[in-house]
Tab-separated table of C-alpha atoms and ligand atoms in Angstrom:
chain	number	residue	atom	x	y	z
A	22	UNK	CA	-23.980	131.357	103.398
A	23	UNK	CA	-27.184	129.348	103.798
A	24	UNK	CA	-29.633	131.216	100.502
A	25	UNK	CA	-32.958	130.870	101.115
A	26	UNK	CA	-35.548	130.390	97.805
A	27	UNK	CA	-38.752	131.033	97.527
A	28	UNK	CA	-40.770	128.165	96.136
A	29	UNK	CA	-43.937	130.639	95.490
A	30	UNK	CA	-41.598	132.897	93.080
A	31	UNK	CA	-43.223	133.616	89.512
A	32	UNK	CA	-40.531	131.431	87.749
A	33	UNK	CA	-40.991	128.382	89.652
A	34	UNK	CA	-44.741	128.566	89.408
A	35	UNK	CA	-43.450	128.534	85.226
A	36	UNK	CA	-41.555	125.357	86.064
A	37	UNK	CA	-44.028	123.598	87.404
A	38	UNK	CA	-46.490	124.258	84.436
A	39	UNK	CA	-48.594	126.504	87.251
A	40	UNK	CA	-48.621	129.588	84.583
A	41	UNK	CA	-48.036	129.917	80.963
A	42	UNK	CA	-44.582	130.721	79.118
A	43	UNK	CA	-43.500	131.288	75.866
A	44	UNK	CA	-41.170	128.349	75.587
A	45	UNK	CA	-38.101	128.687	73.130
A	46	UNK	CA	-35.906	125.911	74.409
A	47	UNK	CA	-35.593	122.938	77.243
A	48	UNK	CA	-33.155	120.972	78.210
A	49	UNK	CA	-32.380	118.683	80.839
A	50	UNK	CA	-31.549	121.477	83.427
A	51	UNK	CA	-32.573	124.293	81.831
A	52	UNK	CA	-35.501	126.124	80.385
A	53	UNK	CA	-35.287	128.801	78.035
A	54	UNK	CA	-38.422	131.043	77.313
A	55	UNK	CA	-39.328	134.742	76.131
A	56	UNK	CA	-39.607	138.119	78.387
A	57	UNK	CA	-43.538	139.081	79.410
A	58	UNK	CA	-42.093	142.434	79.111
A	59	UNK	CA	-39.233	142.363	76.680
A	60	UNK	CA	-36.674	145.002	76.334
A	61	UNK	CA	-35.251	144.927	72.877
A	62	UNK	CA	-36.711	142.832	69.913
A	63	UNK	CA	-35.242	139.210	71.542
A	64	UNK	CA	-34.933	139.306	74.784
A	65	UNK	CA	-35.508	135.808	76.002
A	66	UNK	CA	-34.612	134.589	79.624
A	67	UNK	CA	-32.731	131.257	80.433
A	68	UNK	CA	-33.182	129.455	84.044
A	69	UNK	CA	-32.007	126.682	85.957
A	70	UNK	CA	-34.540	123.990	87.153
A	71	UNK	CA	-33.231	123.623	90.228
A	72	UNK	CA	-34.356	125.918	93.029
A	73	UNK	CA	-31.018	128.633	93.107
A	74	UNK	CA	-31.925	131.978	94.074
A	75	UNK	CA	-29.224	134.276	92.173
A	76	UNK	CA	-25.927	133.360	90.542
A	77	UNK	CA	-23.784	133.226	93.153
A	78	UNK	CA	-26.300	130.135	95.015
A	79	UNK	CA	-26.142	128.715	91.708
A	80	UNK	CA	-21.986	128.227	91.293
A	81	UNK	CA	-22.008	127.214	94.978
A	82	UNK	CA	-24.033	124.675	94.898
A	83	UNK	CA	-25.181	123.500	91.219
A	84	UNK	CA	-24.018	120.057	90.116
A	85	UNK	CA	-20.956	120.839	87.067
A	86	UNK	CA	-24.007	118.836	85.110
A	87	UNK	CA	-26.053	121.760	85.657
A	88	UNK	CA	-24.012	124.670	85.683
A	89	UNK	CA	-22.362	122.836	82.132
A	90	UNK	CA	-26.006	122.777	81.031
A	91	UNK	CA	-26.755	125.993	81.631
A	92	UNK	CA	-24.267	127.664	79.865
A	93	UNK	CA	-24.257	125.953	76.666
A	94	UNK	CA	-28.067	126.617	76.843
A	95	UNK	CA	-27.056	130.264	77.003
A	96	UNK	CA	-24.538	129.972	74.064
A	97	UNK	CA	-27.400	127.658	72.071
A	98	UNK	CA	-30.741	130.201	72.422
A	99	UNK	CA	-28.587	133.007	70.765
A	100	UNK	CA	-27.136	130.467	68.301
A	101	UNK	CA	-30.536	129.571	67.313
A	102	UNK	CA	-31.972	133.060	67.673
A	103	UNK	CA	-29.732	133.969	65.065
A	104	UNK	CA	-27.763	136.682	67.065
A	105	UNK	CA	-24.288	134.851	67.881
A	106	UNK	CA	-21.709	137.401	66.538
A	107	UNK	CA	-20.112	134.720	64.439
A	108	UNK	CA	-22.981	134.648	62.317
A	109	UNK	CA	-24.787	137.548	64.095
A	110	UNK	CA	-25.296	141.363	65.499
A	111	UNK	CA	-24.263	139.715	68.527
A	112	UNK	CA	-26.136	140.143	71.992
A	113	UNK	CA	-25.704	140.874	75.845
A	114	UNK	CA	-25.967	138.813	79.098
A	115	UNK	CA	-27.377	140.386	82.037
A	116	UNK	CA	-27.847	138.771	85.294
A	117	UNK	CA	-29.143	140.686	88.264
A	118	UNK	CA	-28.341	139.458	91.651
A	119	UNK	CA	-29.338	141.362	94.874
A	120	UNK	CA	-30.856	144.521	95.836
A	121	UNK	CA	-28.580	147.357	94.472
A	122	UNK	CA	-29.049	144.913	90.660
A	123	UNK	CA	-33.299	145.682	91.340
A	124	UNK	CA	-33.338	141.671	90.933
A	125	UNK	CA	-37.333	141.029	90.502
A	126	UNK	CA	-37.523	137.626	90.491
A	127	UNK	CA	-35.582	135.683	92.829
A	128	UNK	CA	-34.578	132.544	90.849
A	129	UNK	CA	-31.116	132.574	88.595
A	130	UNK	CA	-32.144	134.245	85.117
A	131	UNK	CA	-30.017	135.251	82.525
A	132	UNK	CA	-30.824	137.742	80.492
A	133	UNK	CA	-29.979	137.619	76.769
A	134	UNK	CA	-30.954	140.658	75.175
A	135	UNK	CA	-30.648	141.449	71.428
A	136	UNK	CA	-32.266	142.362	67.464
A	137	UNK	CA	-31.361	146.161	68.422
A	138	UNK	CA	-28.162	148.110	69.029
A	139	UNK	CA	-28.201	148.772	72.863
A	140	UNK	CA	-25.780	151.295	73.210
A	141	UNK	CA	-23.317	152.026	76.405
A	142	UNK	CA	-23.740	148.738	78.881
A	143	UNK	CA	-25.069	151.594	81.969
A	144	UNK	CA	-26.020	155.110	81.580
A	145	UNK	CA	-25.090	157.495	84.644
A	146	UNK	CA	-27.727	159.160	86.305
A	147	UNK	CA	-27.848	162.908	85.797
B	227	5GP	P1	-35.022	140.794	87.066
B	227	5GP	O1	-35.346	142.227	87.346
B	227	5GP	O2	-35.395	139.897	88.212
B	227	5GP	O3	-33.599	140.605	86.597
B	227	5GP	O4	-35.889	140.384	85.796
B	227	5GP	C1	-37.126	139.739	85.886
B	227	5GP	C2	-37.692	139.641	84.480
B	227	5GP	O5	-38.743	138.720	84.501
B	227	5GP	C3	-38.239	140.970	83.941
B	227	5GP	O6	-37.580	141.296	82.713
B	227	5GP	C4	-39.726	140.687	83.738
B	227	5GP	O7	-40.269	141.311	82.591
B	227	5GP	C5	-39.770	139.175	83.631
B	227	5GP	N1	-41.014	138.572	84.087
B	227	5GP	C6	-41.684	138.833	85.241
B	227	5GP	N2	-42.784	138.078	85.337
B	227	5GP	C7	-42.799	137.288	84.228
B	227	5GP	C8	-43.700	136.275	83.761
B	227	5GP	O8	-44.700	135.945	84.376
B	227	5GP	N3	-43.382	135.687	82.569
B	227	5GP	C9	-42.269	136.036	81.846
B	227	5GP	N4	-42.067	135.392	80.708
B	227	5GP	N5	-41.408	136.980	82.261
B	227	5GP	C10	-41.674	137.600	83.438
């Protein structure tokens, strides 16, 4: 499947220093920064530099360098927020990835949400 990626998407304007973010870690492929809008009291989004639309672009065609780096970025932001179970209330990883997820913005994010308990992973609708 050939993904095509937006380059005028509101996380790439981010990268490129275009708008403002609340920074809580970078890394060589990674950059790790806090929710405009967040959902619980930490809820701090990690993304790829490189331009991959959704998860599934990103384990297709990521380097291992990047998709390495991205993972252990995910494991070190809730280290360092303080929520890692081991020492912890422990947190959840949400990544949305096409239209039936309601993915907003169309670069790879992970979610990490946590500081609250969130209850059932998906509520049925009534
Ligand atoms: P999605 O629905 O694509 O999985 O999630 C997109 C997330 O990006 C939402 O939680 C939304 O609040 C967040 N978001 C959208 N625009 C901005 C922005 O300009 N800055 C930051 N920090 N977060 C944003």
């Amino acid at each position: 499947m050939a993904y095509s990626y937006d380059t005028e998407n509101i996380f790439a304007k981010i990268l490129r220093g275009e708008i403002p973010n609340d920074t809580v870690l970078e890394t060589e492929h990674c950059l790790a920064f806090r929710d405009i809008a967040p959902q619980t009291p930490d809820h701090i989004l990690v993304i790829p530099r490189g331009a991959y639309v959704n998860f599934d672009h990103f384990v297709t065609e990521a380097s291992d360098a990047e998709i390495l780096d991205f993972n252990r970025t995910v494991a070190r932001v809730c280290k360092e927020a303080g929520v890692s179970p081991d020492t912890g209330n422990g947190y959840r990883v949400i990544t949305n990835a096409g239209p039936d997820s309601m993915q907003e913005v169309p670069h790879l994010h992970f979610h990490i949400l946590a500081g609250r308990n969130m209850g059932a992973l998906l509520v049925k609708p009534a």
